[in-house]
CSV table of C-alpha atoms and ligand atoms in Angstrom, one decimal:
chain,number,residue,atom,x,y,z
A,1,UNK,CA,-5.2,-15.4,7.6
A,2,UNK,CA,-3.1,-18.4,6.8
A,3,UNK,CA,-0.4,-18.5,9.5
A,4,UNK,CA,1.2,-21.7,8.3
A,5,UNK,CA,4.6,-20.1,7.5
A,6,UNK,CA,4.6,-17.3,10.1
A,7,UNK,CA,7.8,-18.5,11.7
A,8,UNK,CA,9.6,-19.1,8.5
A,9,UNK,CA,9.2,-15.8,6.7
A,10,UNK,CA,11.9,-13.4,8.1
A,11,UNK,CA,10.2,-10.1,8.1
A,12,UNK,CA,11.9,-7.0,9.5
A,13,UNK,CA,11.6,-6.8,13.3
A,14,UNK,CA,12.5,-4.4,16.1
A,15,UNK,CA,10.9,-3.0,19.2
A,16,UNK,CA,9.1,-0.3,17.3
A,17,UNK,CA,7.7,-2.7,14.7
A,18,UNK,CA,6.4,-4.9,17.5
A,19,UNK,CA,4.7,-1.9,19.1
A,20,UNK,CA,3.2,-0.9,15.8
A,21,UNK,CA,1.7,-4.4,15.4
A,22,UNK,CA,0.2,-4.1,18.8
A,23,UNK,CA,-1.2,-0.7,18.2
A,24,UNK,CA,-2.7,-1.8,14.9
A,25,UNK,CA,-4.4,-4.6,16.7
A,26,UNK,CA,-5.9,-2.6,19.5
A,27,UNK,CA,-6.8,0.5,17.4
A,28,UNK,CA,-7.9,-1.6,14.4
A,29,UNK,CA,-5.5,0.1,12.0
A,30,UNK,CA,-5.6,-1.9,8.7
A,31,UNK,CA,-1.9,-2.5,8.3
A,32,UNK,CA,-0.7,-4.9,5.6
A,33,UNK,CA,-0.9,-8.6,6.5
A,34,UNK,CA,2.2,-10.7,6.8
A,35,UNK,CA,1.7,-12.7,3.6
A,36,UNK,CA,1.2,-9.6,1.5
A,37,UNK,CA,4.2,-8.0,3.2
A,38,UNK,CA,6.4,-11.0,2.4
A,39,UNK,CA,5.4,-10.6,-1.3
A,40,UNK,CA,6.0,-6.8,-1.3
A,41,UNK,CA,9.4,-7.2,0.2
A,42,UNK,CA,10.2,-10.0,-2.2
A,43,UNK,CA,9.3,-7.7,-5.2
A,44,UNK,CA,11.5,-5.0,-3.7
A,45,UNK,CA,14.5,-7.4,-3.5
A,46,UNK,CA,14.1,-9.1,-6.9
A,47,UNK,CA,13.4,-5.9,-8.8
A,48,UNK,CA,16.1,-4.0,-6.9
A,49,UNK,CA,13.7,-1.3,-6.1
A,50,UNK,CA,15.2,2.0,-4.9
A,51,UNK,CA,12.4,4.5,-5.0
A,52,UNK,CA,8.9,3.9,-3.7
A,53,UNK,CA,5.7,5.9,-3.7
A,54,UNK,CA,3.1,4.7,-1.1
A,55,UNK,CA,-0.5,6.0,-1.1
A,56,UNK,CA,-1.9,5.5,2.4
A,57,UNK,CA,0.7,5.6,5.2
A,58,UNK,CA,-1.4,4.9,8.2
A,59,UNK,CA,1.0,4.5,11.2
A,60,UNK,CA,4.0,4.0,8.9
A,61,UNK,CA,4.1,0.2,9.3
A,62,UNK,CA,4.5,-0.8,5.6
A,63,UNK,CA,6.8,2.1,4.8
A,64,UNK,CA,9.2,1.2,7.7
A,65,UNK,CA,9.2,-2.4,6.6
A,66,UNK,CA,10.0,-1.5,3.0
A,67,UNK,CA,12.7,0.9,4.0
A,68,UNK,CA,14.4,-1.7,6.1
A,69,UNK,CA,15.0,-4.0,3.1
A,70,UNK,CA,18.0,-1.9,2.0
A,71,UNK,CA,19.6,1.2,3.2
A,72,UNK,CA,19.5,2.9,-0.2
A,73,UNK,CA,15.7,2.7,-0.5
A,74,UNK,CA,13.9,6.1,-0.4
A,75,UNK,CA,10.1,6.4,0.1
A,76,UNK,CA,7.5,9.1,-0.5
A,77,UNK,CA,4.3,8.2,1.4
A,78,UNK,CA,1.0,10.1,1.5
A,79,UNK,CA,-1.5,10.3,4.4
A,80,UNK,CA,-4.5,12.5,4.8
A,81,UNK,CA,-5.5,11.7,8.3
A,82,UNK,CA,-3.7,13.9,10.8
A,83,UNK,CA,-3.8,11.4,13.7
A,84,UNK,CA,-2.3,8.7,11.5
A,85,UNK,CA,0.2,11.2,10.1
A,86,UNK,CA,1.5,12.2,13.5
A,87,UNK,CA,1.8,8.6,14.7
A,88,UNK,CA,3.7,7.7,11.5
A,89,UNK,CA,6.1,10.6,12.0
A,90,UNK,CA,6.8,9.4,15.5
A,91,UNK,CA,7.4,5.8,14.4
A,92,UNK,CA,9.6,6.8,11.4
A,93,UNK,CA,11.6,9.0,13.7
A,94,UNK,CA,12.0,6.3,16.4
A,95,UNK,CA,13.4,4.0,13.6
A,96,UNK,CA,15.7,6.8,12.5
A,97,UNK,CA,14.4,6.7,9.0
A,98,UNK,CA,13.4,10.4,8.6
A,99,UNK,CA,16.1,10.9,5.9
A,100,UNK,CA,14.6,8.1,3.8
A,101,UNK,CA,10.9,8.1,4.4
A,102,UNK,CA,9.2,11.3,3.5
A,103,UNK,CA,5.7,11.5,4.9
A,104,UNK,CA,3.4,13.9,3.1
A,105,UNK,CA,0.3,15.1,5.0
A,106,UNK,CA,-2.0,15.5,2.1
A,107,UNK,CA,-5.0,14.1,0.3
A,108,UNK,CA,-3.4,11.9,-2.4
A,109,UNK,CA,-6.1,13.2,-4.9
A,110,UNK,CA,-4.5,16.6,-4.5
A,111,UNK,CA,-1.3,15.6,-6.4
A,112,UNK,CA,-0.2,19.0,-7.6
A,113,UNK,CA,0.3,20.2,-4.1
A,114,UNK,CA,2.5,17.4,-3.0
A,115,UNK,CA,6.2,17.7,-3.5
A,116,UNK,CA,7.3,14.3,-4.7
A,117,UNK,CA,10.6,12.8,-5.8
A,118,UNK,CA,9.2,11.1,-8.9
A,119,UNK,CA,10.8,8.3,-10.9
A,120,UNK,CA,9.5,5.4,-8.8
A,121,UNK,CA,10.4,1.8,-9.2
A,122,UNK,CA,7.4,0.8,-7.2
A,123,UNK,CA,4.0,2.4,-6.4
A,124,UNK,CA,2.0,0.8,-3.6
A,125,UNK,CA,-1.6,1.8,-3.6
A,126,UNK,CA,-3.2,1.2,-0.2
A,127,UNK,CA,-5.6,4.1,0.6
A,128,UNK,CA,-9.3,4.7,0.1
A,129,UNK,CA,-10.5,1.7,-1.9
A,130,UNK,CA,-13.2,3.7,-3.8
A,131,UNK,CA,-10.6,5.9,-5.4
A,132,UNK,CA,-8.2,3.2,-6.7
A,133,UNK,CA,-8.7,4.0,-10.4
A,134,UNK,CA,-8.1,7.7,-9.7
A,135,UNK,CA,-4.9,7.0,-7.7
A,136,UNK,CA,-3.6,4.7,-10.4
A,137,UNK,CA,-4.3,7.3,-13.2
A,138,UNK,CA,-2.9,10.2,-11.2
A,139,UNK,CA,0.4,8.5,-10.3
A,140,UNK,CA,1.3,5.9,-12.9
A,141,UNK,CA,3.0,8.6,-15.0
A,142,UNK,CA,5.7,8.8,-12.2
A,143,UNK,CA,6.6,5.2,-12.6
A,144,UNK,CA,9.8,4.2,-14.3
A,145,UNK,CA,9.9,2.0,-17.4
A,146,UNK,CA,9.7,-1.6,-16.0
A,147,UNK,CA,8.3,-0.2,-12.8
A,148,UNK,CA,5.6,-2.1,-10.9
A,149,UNK,CA,2.3,-1.0,-9.2
A,150,UNK,CA,1.1,-3.1,-6.2
A,151,UNK,CA,-2.5,-2.7,-5.1
A,152,UNK,CA,-3.7,-4.0,-1.7
A,153,UNK,CA,-7.1,-5.2,-0.3
A,154,UNK,CA,-8.7,-6.3,-3.6
A,155,UNK,CA,-10.8,-9.0,-2.0
A,156,UNK,CA,-11.8,-6.7,0.8
A,157,UNK,CA,-12.3,-9.3,3.5
A,158,UNK,CA,-13.8,-11.7,1.1
A,159,UNK,CA,-16.7,-9.4,0.2
A,160,UNK,CA,-15.6,-8.7,-3.4
A,161,UNK,CA,-17.6,-10.8,-5.9
A,162,UNK,CA,-20.3,-11.2,-3.2
A,163,UNK,CA,-21.6,-7.6,-3.1
A,164,UNK,CA,-25.2,-8.6,-3.6
A,165,UNK,CA,-25.3,-10.3,-0.2
A,166,UNK,CA,-24.1,-7.1,1.6
A,167,UNK,CA,-26.8,-5.3,3.6
A,168,UNK,CA,-25.2,-1.9,4.1
A,169,UNK,CA,-25.5,0.3,1.1
A,170,UNK,CA,-22.3,2.2,1.8
A,171,UNK,CA,-20.3,-1.0,2.1
A,172,UNK,CA,-22.0,-2.5,-1.0
A,173,UNK,CA,-21.0,0.5,-3.1
A,174,UNK,CA,-17.5,0.4,-1.8
A,175,UNK,CA,-17.2,-3.3,-2.7
A,176,UNK,CA,-18.6,-2.5,-6.2
A,177,UNK,CA,-15.9,0.1,-6.6
A,178,UNK,CA,-13.2,-2.5,-5.9
A,179,UNK,CA,-14.8,-4.9,-8.3
A,180,UNK,CA,-14.8,-2.1,-10.9
A,181,UNK,CA,-11.1,-1.5,-10.3
A,182,UNK,CA,-10.3,-5.2,-10.6
A,183,UNK,CA,-12.1,-5.3,-13.9
A,184,UNK,CA,-10.6,-2.1,-15.2
A,185,UNK,CA,-7.1,-3.1,-14.2
A,186,UNK,CA,-7.4,-6.5,-15.8
A,187,UNK,CA,-8.3,-4.7,-19.1
A,188,UNK,CA,-5.6,-2.1,-18.8
A,189,UNK,CA,-3.4,-2.8,-21.9
A,190,UNK,CA,-0.4,-0.8,-20.6
A,191,UNK,CA,0.2,-3.2,-17.7
A,192,UNK,CA,0.3,-6.9,-17.2
A,193,UNK,CA,-1.5,-7.6,-13.9
A,194,UNK,CA,-1.4,-10.7,-11.7
A,195,UNK,CA,-4.2,-10.9,-9.2
A,196,UNK,CA,-3.2,-13.0,-6.2
A,197,UNK,CA,-5.3,-14.4,-3.4
A,198,UNK,CA,-2.6,-13.5,-0.9
A,199,UNK,CA,-3.6,-11.7,2.3
A,200,UNK,CA,-6.6,-9.6,1.5
A,201,UNK,CA,-6.1,-9.9,-2.2
A,202,UNK,CA,-3.2,-8.1,-3.9
A,203,UNK,CA,-2.5,-7.2,-7.6
A,204,UNK,CA,0.9,-6.8,-9.1
A,205,UNK,CA,0.9,-4.7,-12.3
A,206,UNK,CA,4.0,-4.7,-14.5
A,207,UNK,CA,4.4,-1.9,-17.0
A,208,UNK,CA,4.6,-3.3,-20.6
J,1,SAH,N1,-0.1,1.2,4.1
J,1,SAH,C1,-0.4,1.0,5.5
J,1,SAH,C2,-1.9,1.0,5.7
J,1,SAH,C3,-2.7,2.1,5.1
J,1,SAH,S1,-4.4,2.1,5.7
J,1,SAH,C4,0.2,-0.2,6.0
J,1,SAH,O1,0.0,-1.3,5.4
J,1,SAH,O2,0.9,-0.2,7.1
J,1,SAH,C5,-5.0,3.3,4.6
J,1,SAH,C6,-4.7,4.7,4.9
J,1,SAH,O3,-4.9,5.5,3.8
J,1,SAH,C7,-5.5,5.3,6.1
J,1,SAH,O4,-4.6,5.8,7.1
J,1,SAH,C8,-6.2,6.5,5.4
J,1,SAH,O5,-6.3,7.6,6.3
J,1,SAH,C9,-5.3,6.8,4.2
J,1,SAH,N2,-6.0,7.4,3.1
J,1,SAH,C10,-7.3,7.1,2.6
J,1,SAH,N3,-7.6,7.8,1.5
J,1,SAH,C11,-6.5,8.7,1.4
J,1,SAH,C12,-6.3,9.8,0.5
J,1,SAH,N4,-7.1,10.1,-0.5
J,1,SAH,N5,-5.1,10.4,0.6
J,1,SAH,C13,-4.2,10.1,1.5
J,1,SAH,N6,-4.4,9.1,2.4
J,1,SAH,C14,-5.5,8.4,2.4
J,2,MG,MG1,-3.9,-2.6,2.9
């Protein structure tokens, strides 16, 4: 990662965030990288985002950072892994954000069984990469007019557009799925999408 501006970007910080960063390092939890986070928080500020849906909570790192931008932001976030879910609950609670971050312990593909607020200004897709088209189609109907959808990890550690060189079949298929998503999204006429080589590759889709 390019750490050139690390000390200039003022990202939310507190004791719990520091601990979450350490935990992500040691346990290899794929939390959002700082450049992508800076972009995400910028979008929240300039679009005056109030309601957010996140698919893929992990330990709550991105949710907590987004919630700390403004005290009237409310977030629904979905996580299917129980260990992650429990850890996220603990972190959100330590930050006293339980009233604004609602963590749903579900598979995001099971949308009908998840009680969501709806009318989102921002949807952040950051869960299983092979399911991105499904997540997009399942949830875009809950986006407000002029809402935005942000998708993370679209370069997948630089492997995207290099899938032929990958030995592992499983990994190769996963990367192909991401390539498929990028192509599909770039041709989606209902959104204008910017693909940015920030962090691990991030797309910002604006509803037309
Ligand atoms: N947004 C987090 C990182 C999420 S990592 C951050 O930046 O801090 C991706 C998470 O998505 C993992 O914890 C994984 O368990 C979860 N996930 C993957 N597929 C999912 C699905 N279908 N439904 C819900 N959660 C899912
Ligand atoms: Mg990510």
